[in-house]
Coordinates of C-alpha atoms in Angstrom, one line a residue:
Chain V
G22 CA 0.0 0.0 0.0
E23 CA 0.9 3.7 -0.1
D24 CA 2.2 4.8 3.3
V25 CA 3.7 7.9 4.9
E26 CA 5.9 7.0 7.7
Q27 CA 7.5 8.9 10.5
S28 CA 8.9 8.1 13.9
L29 CA 6.4 8.9 16.8
F30 CA 8.8 10.7 19.2
L31 CA 11.7 13.2 19.1
S32 CA 13.3 15.0 22.0
V33 CA 15.8 17.8 21.7
R34 CA 17.4 20.5 23.9
E35 CA 16.3 24.1 23.6
G36 CA 18.7 25.9 21.2
D37 CA 19.6 22.7 19.2
S38 CA 18.3 22.0 15.8
S39 CA 15.5 19.5 15.4
V40 CA 15.2 17.3 12.3
I41 CA 11.9 15.4 11.7
N42 CA 12.0 12.8 9.0
C43 CA 9.4 11.3 6.8
T44 CA 9.3 8.7 4.1
Y45 CA 6.6 8.2 1.5
T46 CA 6.0 5.6 -1.1
D47 CA 4.0 7.4 -3.8
S48 CA 6.4 8.4 -6.5
S49 CA 3.8 10.6 -8.3
S50 CA 3.3 12.8 -5.2
T51 CA 2.8 16.4 -6.3
Y52 CA 3.0 18.3 -3.1
L53 CA 4.4 17.3 0.3
Y54 CA 3.3 19.0 3.5
W55 CA 4.2 19.6 7.1
Y56 CA 1.4 20.2 9.5
K57 CA 1.8 21.2 13.1
Q58 CA -0.5 20.3 16.0
E59 CA -0.2 22.4 19.1
P60 CA -1.4 20.8 22.5
G61 CA -5.1 20.6 22.6
A62 CA -5.7 21.9 19.1
G63 CA -6.2 20.5 15.6
L64 CA -3.6 20.3 12.7
Q65 CA -2.5 23.4 11.0
L66 CA -0.6 23.7 7.8
L67 CA 3.0 24.8 8.6
T68 CA 4.7 24.6 5.2
Y69 CA 4.7 22.7 1.9
I70 CA 7.1 21.9 -1.0
F71 CA 6.3 21.2 -4.5
S72 CA 7.7 17.9 -5.7
N73 CA 10.1 19.5 -8.3
M74 CA 11.9 21.4 -5.5
D75 CA 14.8 20.1 -3.4
M76 CA 14.6 22.6 -0.6
K77 CA 12.4 25.3 0.8
Q78 CA 13.4 27.6 3.6
D79 CA 11.2 29.8 5.8
Q80 CA 12.9 31.6 8.6
R81 CA 13.8 28.8 11.1
L82 CA 12.3 26.1 9.0
T83 CA 14.0 24.2 6.3
V84 CA 12.3 21.6 4.2
L85 CA 14.4 19.1 2.3
L86 CA 13.1 16.8 -0.3
N87 CA 14.9 13.8 -1.8
K88 CA 12.6 12.6 -4.4
K89 CA 14.8 9.7 -5.5
D90 CA 14.7 8.3 -1.9
K91 CA 11.1 9.6 -1.3
H92 CA 12.4 11.2 1.9
L93 CA 11.2 14.5 3.4
S94 CA 12.6 16.3 6.3
L95 CA 11.7 19.3 8.4
R96 CA 14.6 21.1 10.2
I97 CA 13.8 23.6 12.9
A98 CA 16.8 25.7 13.7
D99 CA 17.4 27.1 17.3
T100 CA 14.5 25.0 18.6
Q101 CA 12.4 26.7 21.3
T102 CA 10.1 25.4 24.0
G103 CA 7.2 26.8 22.0
D104 CA 8.1 24.5 19.2
S105 CA 6.9 21.5 21.2
A106 CA 4.1 19.9 19.3
I107 CA 3.2 17.1 17.0
Y108 CA 4.5 17.4 13.4
F109 CA 2.7 15.6 10.6
C110 CA 4.1 14.8 7.2
A111 CA 1.6 14.5 4.4
E112 CA 1.6 13.9 0.7
R113 CA -0.8 14.7 -2.1
G114 CA -0.8 11.7 -4.5
W115 CA -1.5 11.3 -8.2
N116 CA -5.3 11.2 -7.5
N117 CA -5.1 14.3 -5.3
D118 CA -5.8 12.2 -2.1
M119 CA -3.9 13.5 0.9
R120 CA -2.1 10.9 3.1
F121 CA -0.8 11.8 6.5
G122 CA 1.9 10.2 8.6
A123 CA 1.0 9.3 12.2
G124 CA 2.8 12.4 13.5
T125 CA 6.1 13.0 15.4
R126 CA 5.8 14.3 18.9
L127 CA 8.6 16.8 19.4
T128 CA 9.6 17.5 23.0
V129 CA 11.9 20.5 23.6
K130 CA 13.8 20.3 27.0
P131 CA 15.1 23.5 28.6
Chain B
D17 CA -15.7 31.4 7.8
A18 CA -15.6 29.8 11.2
G19 CA -13.6 26.9 10.1
V20 CA -14.4 23.2 10.6
I21 CA -16.7 22.9 13.6
Q22 CA -16.9 19.8 15.8
S23 CA -19.2 19.0 18.7
P24 CA -18.9 18.1 21.4
R25 CA -15.4 19.1 22.3
H26 CA -15.3 16.6 25.1
E27 CA -17.4 13.5 25.7
V28 CA -17.2 11.2 28.6
T29 CA -19.3 8.1 28.5
E30 CA -19.6 4.6 29.9
M31 CA -18.7 1.5 28.1
G32 CA -21.7 0.2 26.1
Q33 CA -23.3 3.6 25.4
E34 CA -23.8 5.1 22.0
V35 CA -21.6 8.1 21.1
T36 CA -22.3 10.5 18.3
L37 CA -19.7 13.0 17.1
R38 CA -20.7 15.8 14.8
C39 CA -18.9 17.9 12.2
K40 CA -19.7 20.9 10.1
P41 CA -17.2 21.3 7.3
I42 CA -16.2 24.6 5.8
S43 CA -18.9 25.8 3.3
G44 CA -18.0 24.9 -0.2
H45 CA -15.6 22.1 0.6
D46 CA -16.5 18.9 -1.1
Y47 CA -14.2 16.5 0.9
L48 CA -14.8 15.5 4.5
F49 CA -12.5 13.3 6.5
W50 CA -12.7 11.6 9.9
Y51 CA -9.5 10.8 11.8
R52 CA -8.7 9.3 15.1
Q53 CA -5.6 10.2 17.2
T54 CA -4.1 8.2 19.9
M55 CA -0.7 8.4 21.7
M56 CA 0.2 4.8 20.6
R57 CA -1.0 4.8 17.0
G58 CA -0.8 8.5 16.0
L59 CA -3.3 9.8 13.4
E60 CA -5.4 7.3 11.5
L61 CA -7.7 8.0 8.7
L62 CA -11.1 6.4 9.4
I63 CA -13.3 7.4 6.4
Y64 CA -13.7 10.1 3.9
F65 CA -16.5 11.5 1.8
N66 CA -16.6 13.2 -1.5
N67 CA -19.8 15.2 -2.3
N68 CA -21.5 13.5 0.6
V69 CA -20.7 10.0 -0.7
P70 CA -18.4 7.7 1.3
I71 CA -15.3 6.9 -0.8
D72 CA -13.0 4.9 1.5
D73 CA -14.1 3.5 4.8
S74 CA -11.2 1.0 5.1
G75 CA -9.8 2.7 8.1
M76 CA -13.1 2.2 10.2
P77 CA -12.0 -0.2 12.9
E78 CA -15.1 -2.4 13.0
D79 CA -18.8 -2.5 12.7
R80 CA -19.4 -0.6 15.8
F81 CA -18.3 2.5 13.9
S82 CA -20.5 4.2 11.3
A83 CA -20.3 7.6 9.5
K84 CA -22.9 9.5 7.6
M85 CA -23.0 12.7 5.7
P86 CA -26.7 13.5 5.0
N87 CA -25.8 16.8 3.3
A88 CA -22.9 19.0 2.4
S89 CA -22.8 20.8 5.7
F90 CA -23.1 18.0 8.3
S91 CA -21.5 14.6 9.1
T92 CA -21.7 12.3 12.0
L93 CA -19.5 9.5 13.4
K94 CA -21.3 7.1 15.6
I95 CA -19.9 4.4 17.9
Q96 CA -22.3 1.9 19.2
P97 CA -21.6 0.3 21.6
S98 CA -18.5 2.3 22.7
E99 CA -15.5 0.5 24.5
P100 CA -12.7 1.9 26.5
R101 CA -10.3 1.4 23.6
D102 CA -12.2 3.8 21.6
S103 CA -10.9 6.6 23.8
A104 CA -9.1 9.0 21.6
V105 CA -9.3 12.5 20.0
Y106 CA -11.5 12.3 16.9
F107 CA -10.8 15.0 14.2
C108 CA -12.9 16.0 11.3
A109 CA -11.2 17.8 8.4
S110 CA -12.6 19.2 5.1
R111 CA -11.0 20.2 1.8
G112 CA -11.9 22.2 -1.2
D113 CA -10.2 23.2 -4.5
S114 CA -7.0 24.4 -2.8
Y115 CA -6.2 20.8 -1.6
E116 CA -5.2 22.1 1.8
Q117 CA -7.0 20.1 4.5
Y118 CA -8.5 22.2 7.3
F119 CA -8.9 20.4 10.6
G120 CA -11.5 20.9 13.3
P121 CA -10.4 21.3 17.0
G122 CA -11.2 17.7 17.7
T123 CA -13.5 15.8 20.1
R124 CA -11.8 14.2 23.0
L125 CA -13.7 11.0 23.8
T126 CA -13.2 9.1 27.0
V127 CA -15.0 5.8 27.5
T128 CA -14.9 4.5 31.0

């Protein structure tokens, strides 16, 4: 089947960089997304990358896409305690269906 | 627009009772999704509708779960009878032409 996979937990120290990884299986994915879920809230779109791009940077966020390996990553520079949340990777497939990973719970320790 | 609206926000019920979760999608969106989130399994897609028609219900755990979308502005997810292992946060999401999915705030269900 077509799956989006990511590890469930990641813990980092405040000030360090966080790297959240994701793998997907649909080679025809057009867009790949990162959603963020704050405690007690729903998911909100954080950033996205078109499949013909390798990298996208937005302030402290860097998205890297390795289309050959079907690997997507989200790097958060200078991670703050306010970045503690669950981060979801998602892909839009050839039929425009969206598939989400299970989410990575990022814990930032002071 | 008020966004995706879910009710109730919290539900506590006893095992064996029927539970009904409600969702109002964003006006004009033709896709509606129901997800379940637990600590152990993360986010799971249960079912989704397109133009009020169920398209894929392969994620529905078992026959105790059912979902309906009688019109474009309302959907329900029903669990009958409920069990403690159904305790989770249930999210509704909707999507339109932009392909960004908008999530509701979720319903936290506790079955005792």
